[in-house]
């Protein structure tokens, strides 16, 4: 499939759809769920800044999505990278109205096997990255009159799991930061919500479930399957859009009823 022609002007973009007039930064946007979010935003008339450390994949995705997408190098642990991402949104597309804090890593280790370096790296990416992203985006959204922040947590931010101690800690932190930010930013017209997906059938999980980061099996999921990327993306799109204008400070679980019970056994 030949990618659309890239164009640097916002005026050339089709503004129809649920995301018309909206500009969104997605961290970890070069592949997997981040790429699914970007695709849906563009399909619904929005503009997207794809932020990632995967340079080649990010540039290829932006080229494929066309004039409504731009790629920026974004290491979520670096404050200056966040400021550059926000500046790029303003330069190419206008005021920032949305942020999806999607970048994250998973270390498969129990409490007693997690090293201090593994712990710190997980917290830096999964928690500090969300903090820096919200901080940079809130300043831009405040100036433009409001917006929506969606923090991607996990079912591991709702219940405990074994063998991924630092990941669980970081995802619970995202849930708490979301609620605090929602209270603090409400007066500025900025909504903040967290999304808690269960395992989702991305290419990575499909390729090797055992080593991909999947924490549940089909037998543990009441609906009997992993989520499709589009199912998660539609929820994120809803929270970014004006359709969710009275929703803030909430956790949105999308896991096929995994966490509805009292046990994952």
PDB file of C-alpha atoms in Angstrom:
ATOM      1  CA  UNK A   1       0.000   0.000   0.000  1.00  0.00           C
ATOM      2  CA  UNK A   2       1.469   3.315  -1.089  1.00  0.00           C
ATOM      3  CA  UNK A   3       1.567   5.872   1.759  1.00  0.00           C
ATOM      4  CA  UNK A   4      -0.145   9.230   1.256  1.00  0.00           C
ATOM      5  CA  UNK A   5       1.937  12.212   0.230  1.00  0.00           C
ATOM      6  CA  UNK A   6       3.359  14.107   3.205  1.00  0.00           C
ATOM      7  CA  UNK A   7       2.358  17.766   3.509  1.00  0.00           C
ATOM      8  CA  UNK A   8       3.527  20.140   6.239  1.00  0.00           C
ATOM      9  CA  UNK A   9       0.485  22.400   6.230  1.00  0.00           C
ATOM     10  CA  UNK A  10      -2.448  21.850   8.554  1.00  0.00           C
ATOM     11  CA  UNK A  11      -4.739  23.490   5.987  1.00  0.00           C
ATOM     12  CA  UNK A  12      -4.436  20.507   3.642  1.00  0.00           C
ATOM     13  CA  UNK A  13      -5.855  18.076   6.217  1.00  0.00           C
ATOM     14  CA  UNK A  14      -9.392  16.737   6.067  1.00  0.00           C
ATOM     15  CA  UNK A  15     -11.097  18.140   9.172  1.00  0.00           C
ATOM     16  CA  UNK A  16     -14.201  15.919   9.177  1.00  0.00           C
ATOM     17  CA  UNK A  17     -14.885  13.315  11.866  1.00  0.00           C
ATOM     18  CA  UNK A  18     -15.067  12.913  15.633  1.00  0.00           C
ATOM     19  CA  UNK A  19     -11.554  14.294  16.118  1.00  0.00           C
ATOM     20  CA  UNK A  20     -11.915  17.248  13.769  1.00  0.00           C
ATOM     21  CA  UNK A  21      -9.826  20.205  14.912  1.00  0.00           C
ATOM     22  CA  UNK A  22      -7.966  18.192  17.555  1.00  0.00           C
ATOM     23  CA  UNK A  23      -4.221  17.669  17.862  1.00  0.00           C
ATOM     24  CA  UNK A  24      -2.902  14.778  19.943  1.00  0.00           C
ATOM     25  CA  UNK A  25       0.555  13.645  21.076  1.00  0.00           C
ATOM     26  CA  UNK A  26       1.002   9.883  21.501  1.00  0.00           C
ATOM     27  CA  UNK A  27       4.053   8.590  23.345  1.00  0.00           C
ATOM     28  CA  UNK A  28       5.242   5.155  22.304  1.00  0.00           C
ATOM     29  CA  UNK A  29       3.289   5.769  19.127  1.00  0.00           C
ATOM     30  CA  UNK A  30       5.486   4.074  16.545  1.00  0.00           C
ATOM     31  CA  UNK A  31       4.060   0.571  16.817  1.00  0.00           C
ATOM     32  CA  UNK A  32       1.567  -1.656  18.598  1.00  0.00           C
ATOM     33  CA  UNK A  33      -1.265   0.053  20.417  1.00  0.00           C
ATOM     34  CA  UNK A  34       0.250   3.499  19.987  1.00  0.00           C
ATOM     35  CA  UNK A  35       0.124   3.085  16.219  1.00  0.00           C
ATOM     36  CA  UNK A  36      -3.491   1.897  16.461  1.00  0.00           C
ATOM     37  CA  UNK A  37      -4.422   5.039  18.392  1.00  0.00           C
ATOM     38  CA  UNK A  38      -2.673   7.243  15.828  1.00  0.00           C
ATOM     39  CA  UNK A  39      -4.438   5.548  12.932  1.00  0.00           C
ATOM     40  CA  UNK A  40      -7.876   5.989  14.484  1.00  0.00           C
ATOM     41  CA  UNK A  41      -7.268   9.640  15.344  1.00  0.00           C
ATOM     42  CA  UNK A  42      -6.268  10.427  11.766  1.00  0.00           C
ATOM     43  CA  UNK A  43      -9.180   8.436  10.347  1.00  0.00           C
ATOM     44  CA  UNK A  44     -11.524  10.563  12.460  1.00  0.00           C
ATOM     45  CA  UNK A  45     -10.106  13.852  11.197  1.00  0.00           C
ATOM     46  CA  UNK A  46      -7.559  14.606  13.923  1.00  0.00           C
ATOM     47  CA  UNK A  47      -3.857  15.414  13.764  1.00  0.00           C
ATOM     48  CA  UNK A  48      -1.246  13.423  15.606  1.00  0.00           C
ATOM     49  CA  UNK A  49       2.319  13.806  16.813  1.00  0.00           C
ATOM     50  CA  UNK A  50       3.841  10.335  17.011  1.00  0.00           C
ATOM     51  CA  UNK A  51       6.513  10.299  19.707  1.00  0.00           C
ATOM     52  CA  UNK A  52       8.896   7.384  20.139  1.00  0.00           C
ATOM     53  CA  UNK A  53      12.541   6.310  20.373  1.00  0.00           C
ATOM     54  CA  UNK A  54      11.954   3.915  17.444  1.00  0.00           C
ATOM     55  CA  UNK A  55      12.997   6.363  14.758  1.00  0.00           C
ATOM     56  CA  UNK A  56      12.595   4.287  11.601  1.00  0.00           C
ATOM     57  CA  UNK A  57       9.248   2.813  12.559  1.00  0.00           C
ATOM     58  CA  UNK A  58       7.926   6.164  13.724  1.00  0.00           C
ATOM     59  CA  UNK A  59       8.890   7.921  10.515  1.00  0.00           C
ATOM     60  CA  UNK A  60       7.394   5.147   8.394  1.00  0.00           C
ATOM     61  CA  UNK A  61       4.101   5.338  10.286  1.00  0.00           C
ATOM     62  CA  UNK A  62       3.918   9.134   9.965  1.00  0.00           C
ATOM     63  CA  UNK A  63       4.589   8.882   6.238  1.00  0.00           C
ATOM     64  CA  UNK A  64       1.919   6.223   5.852  1.00  0.00           C
ATOM     65  CA  UNK A  65      -0.678   8.261   7.767  1.00  0.00           C
ATOM     66  CA  UNK A  66       0.004  11.320   5.635  1.00  0.00           C
ATOM     67  CA  UNK A  67      -0.223  15.074   6.250  1.00  0.00           C
ATOM     68  CA  UNK A  68      -2.171  14.697   9.503  1.00  0.00           C
ATOM     69  CA  UNK A  69       0.775  12.969  11.210  1.00  0.00           C
ATOM     70  CA  UNK A  70       4.284  13.965  12.236  1.00  0.00           C
ATOM     71  CA  UNK A  71       6.988  11.968  13.983  1.00  0.00           C
ATOM     72  CA  UNK A  72       9.236  13.338  16.742  1.00  0.00           C
ATOM     73  CA  UNK A  73      11.953  11.588  18.702  1.00  0.00           C
ATOM     74  CA  UNK A  74      10.564  11.266  22.217  1.00  0.00           C
ATOM     75  CA  UNK A  75      12.321   9.657  25.143  1.00  0.00           C
ATOM     76  CA  UNK A  76       9.593  10.045  27.749  1.00  0.00           C
ATOM     77  CA  UNK A  77      12.132  10.247  30.583  1.00  0.00           C
ATOM     78  CA  UNK A  78      13.602  13.489  29.176  1.00  0.00           C
ATOM     79  CA  UNK A  79      11.788  16.747  29.900  1.00  0.00           C
ATOM     80  CA  UNK A  80      13.298  18.582  26.929  1.00  0.00           C
ATOM     81  CA  UNK A  81      11.948  15.930  24.547  1.00  0.00           C
ATOM     82  CA  UNK A  82       8.449  16.572  25.857  1.00  0.00           C
ATOM     83  CA  UNK A  83       8.782  20.313  25.316  1.00  0.00           C
ATOM     84  CA  UNK A  84       9.962  19.666  21.758  1.00  0.00           C
ATOM     85  CA  UNK A  85       6.974  17.402  21.103  1.00  0.00           C
ATOM     86  CA  UNK A  86       4.543  20.065  22.333  1.00  0.00           C
ATOM     87  CA  UNK A  87       6.312  22.708  20.233  1.00  0.00           C
ATOM     88  CA  UNK A  88       6.048  20.470  17.158  1.00  0.00           C
ATOM     89  CA  UNK A  89       2.311  20.052  17.698  1.00  0.00           C
ATOM     90  CA  UNK A  90       1.851  23.805  17.810  1.00  0.00           C
ATOM     91  CA  UNK A  91       4.144  24.412  14.835  1.00  0.00           C
ATOM     92  CA  UNK A  92       2.534  21.943  12.461  1.00  0.00           C
ATOM     93  CA  UNK A  93      -1.054  21.555  13.626  1.00  0.00           C
ATOM     94  CA  UNK A  94      -2.059  24.274  16.067  1.00  0.00           C
ATOM     95  CA  UNK A  95      -3.014  24.160  19.767  1.00  0.00           C
ATOM     96  CA  UNK A  96      -2.541  20.871  21.579  1.00  0.00           C
ATOM     97  CA  UNK A  97      -5.845  19.338  22.678  1.00  0.00           C
ATOM     98  CA  UNK A  98      -4.937  15.751  23.544  1.00  0.00           C
ATOM     99  CA  UNK A  99      -2.247  13.515  25.002  1.00  0.00           C
ATOM    100  CA  UNK A 100      -2.033   9.730  25.159  1.00  0.00           C
ATOM    101  CA  UNK A 101       0.639   8.589  27.604  1.00  0.00           C
ATOM    102  CA  UNK A 102       1.165   5.186  26.041  1.00  0.00           C
ATOM    103  CA  UNK A 103       4.902   4.451  26.314  1.00  0.00           C
ATOM    104  CA  UNK A 104       5.724   1.705  28.770  1.00  0.00           C
ATOM    105  CA  UNK A 105       7.996  -1.222  29.528  1.00  0.00           C
ATOM    106  CA  UNK A 106       7.471  -4.526  31.324  1.00  0.00           C
ATOM    107  CA  UNK A 107      10.091  -6.391  33.352  1.00  0.00           C
ATOM    108  CA  UNK A 108       9.111  -9.971  34.164  1.00  0.00           C
ATOM    109  CA  UNK A 109      10.577 -10.376  37.654  1.00  0.00           C
ATOM    110  CA  UNK A 110       9.276 -11.112  41.129  1.00  0.00           C
ATOM    111  CA  UNK A 111       9.912  -8.781  44.074  1.00  0.00           C
ATOM    112  CA  UNK A 112      12.980 -10.657  45.310  1.00  0.00           C
ATOM    113  CA  UNK A 113      14.482 -10.919  41.814  1.00  0.00           C
ATOM    114  CA  UNK A 114      13.924  -7.339  40.672  1.00  0.00           C
ATOM    115  CA  UNK A 115      17.189  -5.408  40.686  1.00  0.00           C
ATOM    116  CA  UNK A 116      17.333  -1.737  41.712  1.00  0.00           C
ATOM    117  CA  UNK A 117      18.277  -0.867  38.117  1.00  0.00           C
ATOM    118  CA  UNK A 118      15.260  -2.738  36.731  1.00  0.00           C
ATOM    119  CA  UNK A 119      13.015  -1.051  39.265  1.00  0.00           C
ATOM    120  CA  UNK A 120      14.325   2.414  38.452  1.00  0.00           C
ATOM    121  CA  UNK A 121      14.075   1.935  34.693  1.00  0.00           C
ATOM    122  CA  UNK A 122      10.471   0.788  34.983  1.00  0.00           C
ATOM    123  CA  UNK A 123       9.528   3.717  37.197  1.00  0.00           C
ATOM    124  CA  UNK A 124      11.370   6.170  34.937  1.00  0.00           C
ATOM    125  CA  UNK A 125       9.501   5.116  31.811  1.00  0.00           C
ATOM    126  CA  UNK A 126       6.098   4.095  33.163  1.00  0.00           C
ATOM    127  CA  UNK A 127       5.633   6.662  35.927  1.00  0.00           C
ATOM    128  CA  UNK A 128       8.055   9.543  35.434  1.00  0.00           C
ATOM    129  CA  UNK A 129       7.259   9.545  31.716  1.00  0.00           C
ATOM    130  CA  UNK A 130       3.562  10.020  32.472  1.00  0.00           C
ATOM    131  CA  UNK A 131       4.352  12.785  34.965  1.00  0.00           C
ATOM    132  CA  UNK A 132       6.536  14.686  32.495  1.00  0.00           C
ATOM    133  CA  UNK A 133       4.008  14.202  29.700  1.00  0.00           C
ATOM    134  CA  UNK A 134       1.083  15.492  31.735  1.00  0.00           C
ATOM    135  CA  UNK A 135       3.139  18.423  32.991  1.00  0.00           C
ATOM    136  CA  UNK A 136       4.178  19.525  29.498  1.00  0.00           C
ATOM    137  CA  UNK A 137       0.776  18.938  27.937  1.00  0.00           C
ATOM    138  CA  UNK A 138      -1.169  20.640  30.721  1.00  0.00           C
ATOM    139  CA  UNK A 139       0.738  23.880  30.230  1.00  0.00           C
ATOM    140  CA  UNK A 140      -0.059  23.862  26.498  1.00  0.00           C
ATOM    141  CA  UNK A 141      -3.692  22.840  26.987  1.00  0.00           C
ATOM    142  CA  UNK A 142      -4.215  25.474  29.649  1.00  0.00           C
ATOM    143  CA  UNK A 143      -3.105  28.140  27.193  1.00  0.00           C
ATOM    144  CA  UNK A 144      -5.412  26.800  24.481  1.00  0.00           C
ATOM    145  CA  UNK A 145      -8.501  26.481  26.685  1.00  0.00           C
ATOM    146  CA  UNK A 146      -8.557  22.825  27.688  1.00  0.00           C
ATOM    147  CA  UNK A 147      -8.078  19.295  26.449  1.00  0.00           C
ATOM    148  CA  UNK A 148      -8.043  15.605  27.304  1.00  0.00           C
ATOM    149  CA  UNK A 149      -5.241  13.457  28.723  1.00  0.00           C
ATOM    150  CA  UNK A 150      -5.477   9.663  28.513  1.00  0.00           C
ATOM    151  CA  UNK A 151      -2.987   7.674  30.581  1.00  0.00           C
ATOM    152  CA  UNK A 152      -2.574   4.065  29.524  1.00  0.00           C
ATOM    153  CA  UNK A 153      -2.283   1.943  32.643  1.00  0.00           C
ATOM    154  CA  UNK A 154      -3.152  -1.765  32.705  1.00  0.00           C
ATOM    155  CA  UNK A 155      -5.249  -4.331  34.500  1.00  0.00           C
ATOM    156  CA  UNK A 156      -2.045  -4.516  36.569  1.00  0.00           C
ATOM    157  CA  UNK A 157      -3.051  -1.094  37.855  1.00  0.00           C
ATOM    158  CA  UNK A 158      -6.307  -2.574  39.181  1.00  0.00           C
ATOM    159  CA  UNK A 159      -5.246  -5.919  40.660  1.00  0.00           C
ATOM    160  CA  UNK A 160      -1.940  -7.495  41.594  1.00  0.00           C
ATOM    161  CA  UNK A 161      -0.032  -9.910  39.355  1.00  0.00           C
ATOM    162  CA  UNK A 162       2.946 -12.089  40.169  1.00  0.00           C
ATOM    163  CA  UNK A 163       6.255 -12.005  38.299  1.00  0.00           C
ATOM    164  CA  UNK A 164       6.105  -8.330  37.244  1.00  0.00           C
ATOM    165  CA  UNK A 165       6.499  -6.456  40.521  1.00  0.00           C
ATOM    166  CA  UNK A 166       7.888  -3.149  39.247  1.00  0.00           C
ATOM    167  CA  UNK A 167       5.361  -3.036  36.414  1.00  0.00           C
ATOM    168  CA  UNK A 168       2.420  -3.456  38.800  1.00  0.00           C
ATOM    169  CA  UNK A 169       3.813  -0.727  41.055  1.00  0.00           C
ATOM    170  CA  UNK A 170       4.202   1.693  38.160  1.00  0.00           C
ATOM    171  CA  UNK A 171       0.743   1.037  36.731  1.00  0.00           C
ATOM    172  CA  UNK A 172      -0.952   1.584  40.099  1.00  0.00           C
ATOM    173  CA  UNK A 173       0.976   4.858  40.283  1.00  0.00           C
ATOM    174  CA  UNK A 174      -0.423   5.908  36.896  1.00  0.00           C
ATOM    175  CA  UNK A 175      -3.929   5.293  38.215  1.00  0.00           C
ATOM    176  CA  UNK A 176      -3.314   7.504  41.255  1.00  0.00           C
ATOM    177  CA  UNK A 177      -1.590  10.273  39.308  1.00  0.00           C
ATOM    178  CA  UNK A 178      -4.539  10.325  36.923  1.00  0.00           C
ATOM    179  CA  UNK A 179      -6.987  11.043  39.728  1.00  0.00           C
ATOM    180  CA  UNK A 180      -4.814  13.732  41.314  1.00  0.00           C
ATOM    181  CA  UNK A 181      -4.259  15.439  37.963  1.00  0.00           C
ATOM    182  CA  UNK A 182      -7.975  15.293  37.125  1.00  0.00           C
ATOM    183  CA  UNK A 183      -8.767  17.224  40.309  1.00  0.00           C
ATOM    184  CA  UNK A 184      -5.994  19.767  39.830  1.00  0.00           C
ATOM    185  CA  UNK A 185      -6.635  20.429  36.128  1.00  0.00           C
ATOM    186  CA  UNK A 186     -10.441  20.436  36.068  1.00  0.00           C
ATOM    187  CA  UNK A 187     -10.578  24.186  36.533  1.00  0.00           C
ATOM    188  CA  UNK A 188      -8.533  24.597  33.356  1.00  0.00           C
ATOM    189  CA  UNK A 189     -10.956  22.526  31.294  1.00  0.00           C
ATOM    190  CA  UNK A 190      -8.512  19.609  31.121  1.00  0.00           C
ATOM    191  CA  UNK A 191      -9.914  16.124  31.610  1.00  0.00           C
ATOM    192  CA  UNK A 192      -7.677  13.242  32.729  1.00  0.00           C
ATOM    193  CA  UNK A 193      -8.605   9.559  32.581  1.00  0.00           C
ATOM    194  CA  UNK A 194      -6.788   6.241  32.760  1.00  0.00           C
ATOM    195  CA  UNK A 195      -7.372   3.229  30.526  1.00  0.00           C
ATOM    196  CA  UNK A 196      -6.665  -0.254  31.879  1.00  0.00           C
ATOM    197  CA  UNK A 197      -6.426  -2.768  29.033  1.00  0.00           C
ATOM    198  CA  UNK A 198      -6.097  -6.464  29.451  1.00  0.00           C
ATOM    199  CA  UNK A 199      -3.818  -8.378  27.106  1.00  0.00           C
ATOM    200  CA  UNK A 200      -4.320  -7.250  23.527  1.00  0.00           C
ATOM    201  CA  UNK A 201      -3.473  -9.146  20.351  1.00  0.00           C
ATOM    202  CA  UNK A 202      -0.730  -6.953  18.949  1.00  0.00           C
ATOM    203  CA  UNK A 203       1.852  -8.411  16.557  1.00  0.00           C
ATOM    204  CA  UNK A 204       4.232  -8.864  19.481  1.00  0.00           C
ATOM    205  CA  UNK A 205       1.833 -10.978  21.526  1.00  0.00           C
ATOM    206  CA  UNK A 206       0.688 -12.907  18.466  1.00  0.00           C
ATOM    207  CA  UNK A 207       4.294 -13.756  17.652  1.00  0.00           C
ATOM    208  CA  UNK A 208       5.320 -15.147  21.009  1.00  0.00           C
ATOM    209  CA  UNK A 209       2.863 -15.000  23.885  1.00  0.00           C
ATOM    210  CA  UNK A 210       5.299 -16.605  26.310  1.00  0.00           C
ATOM    211  CA  UNK A 211       7.882 -13.839  26.031  1.00  0.00           C
ATOM    212  CA  UNK A 212       5.790 -10.877  24.908  1.00  0.00           C
ATOM    213  CA  UNK A 213       4.438  -9.535  28.152  1.00  0.00           C
ATOM    214  CA  UNK A 214       1.057 -11.288  28.170  1.00  0.00           C
ATOM    215  CA  UNK A 215      -0.011 -11.830  31.781  1.00  0.00           C
ATOM    216  CA  UNK A 216      -3.238 -13.770  31.181  1.00  0.00           C
ATOM    217  CA  UNK A 217      -4.212 -16.793  29.119  1.00  0.00           C
ATOM    218  CA  UNK A 218      -7.445 -17.316  27.189  1.00  0.00           C
ATOM    219  CA  UNK A 219      -8.654 -19.626  29.958  1.00  0.00           C
ATOM    220  CA  UNK A 220      -8.411 -16.751  32.457  1.00  0.00           C
ATOM    221  CA  UNK A 221     -10.474 -14.368  30.319  1.00  0.00           C
ATOM    222  CA  UNK A 222     -14.266 -14.750  30.682  1.00  0.00           C
ATOM    223  CA  UNK A 223     -14.820 -13.565  27.089  1.00  0.00           C
ATOM    224  CA  UNK A 224     -12.333 -16.214  25.993  1.00  0.00           C
ATOM    225  CA  UNK A 225      -9.964 -14.130  23.873  1.00  0.00           C
ATOM    226  CA  UNK A 226      -7.497 -11.261  23.872  1.00  0.00           C
ATOM    227  CA  UNK A 227      -8.696  -7.810  22.860  1.00  0.00           C
ATOM    228  CA  UNK A 228      -8.264  -6.539  19.315  1.00  0.00           C
ATOM    229  CA  UNK A 229      -6.225  -3.321  19.043  1.00  0.00           C
ATOM    230  CA  UNK A 230      -9.192  -1.502  17.488  1.00  0.00           C
ATOM    231  CA  UNK A 231     -11.314  -2.232  20.573  1.00  0.00           C
ATOM    232  CA  UNK A 232      -8.832  -0.444  22.842  1.00  0.00           C
ATOM    233  CA  UNK A 233      -8.309   2.344  20.311  1.00  0.00           C
ATOM    234  CA  UNK A 234     -12.034   3.093  20.156  1.00  0.00           C
ATOM    235  CA  UNK A 235     -12.138   3.638  23.907  1.00  0.00           C
ATOM    236  CA  UNK A 236      -9.124   5.951  23.769  1.00  0.00           C
ATOM    237  CA  UNK A 237     -10.687   7.856  20.875  1.00  0.00           C
ATOM    238  CA  UNK A 238     -13.900   8.302  22.880  1.00  0.00           C
ATOM    239  CA  UNK A 239     -11.984   9.750  25.840  1.00  0.00           C
ATOM    240  CA  UNK A 240     -10.090  12.165  23.578  1.00  0.00           C
ATOM    241  CA  UNK A 241     -13.251  13.332  21.848  1.00  0.00           C
ATOM    242  CA  UNK A 242     -15.979  15.715  22.973  1.00  0.00           C
ATOM    243  CA  UNK A 243     -18.286  12.721  23.412  1.00  0.00           C
ATOM    244  CA  UNK A 244     -16.713  12.177  26.845  1.00  0.00           C
ATOM    245  CA  UNK A 245     -16.908  15.822  27.890  1.00  0.00           C
ATOM    246  CA  UNK A 246     -18.144  15.047  31.455  1.00  0.00           C
ATOM    247  CA  UNK A 247     -15.810  12.125  32.139  1.00  0.00           C
ATOM    248  CA  UNK A 248     -12.668  12.809  34.152  1.00  0.00           C
ATOM    249  CA  UNK A 249     -10.704  11.211  36.950  1.00  0.00           C
ATOM    250  CA  UNK A 250     -11.994   7.745  36.108  1.00  0.00           C
ATOM    251  CA  UNK A 251     -10.363   4.410  35.377  1.00  0.00           C
ATOM    252  CA  UNK A 252     -11.733   2.639  32.325  1.00  0.00           C
ATOM    253  CA  UNK A 253     -11.168  -1.127  32.418  1.00  0.00           C
ATOM    254  CA  UNK A 254     -11.290  -2.996  29.102  1.00  0.00           C
ATOM    255  CA  UNK A 255     -10.276  -6.576  29.769  1.00  0.00           C
ATOM    256  CA  UNK A 256     -13.012  -9.031  28.807  1.00  0.00           C
ATOM    257  CA  UNK A 257     -14.181  -9.213  32.468  1.00  0.00           C
ATOM    258  CA  UNK A 258     -10.841 -10.507  33.791  1.00  0.00           C
ATOM    259  CA  UNK A 259     -10.844  -8.210  36.820  1.00  0.00           C
ATOM    260  CA  UNK A 260     -14.571  -8.616  37.496  1.00  0.00           C
ATOM    261  CA  UNK A 261     -13.893 -11.726  39.548  1.00  0.00           C
ATOM    262  CA  UNK A 262     -11.844 -12.197  42.689  1.00  0.00           C
ATOM    263  CA  UNK A 263      -9.240 -14.536  41.203  1.00  0.00           C
ATOM    264  CA  UNK A 264      -7.273 -14.954  37.992  1.00  0.00           C
ATOM    265  CA  UNK A 265      -6.754 -18.677  38.597  1.00  0.00           C
TER     266      UNK A 265
END
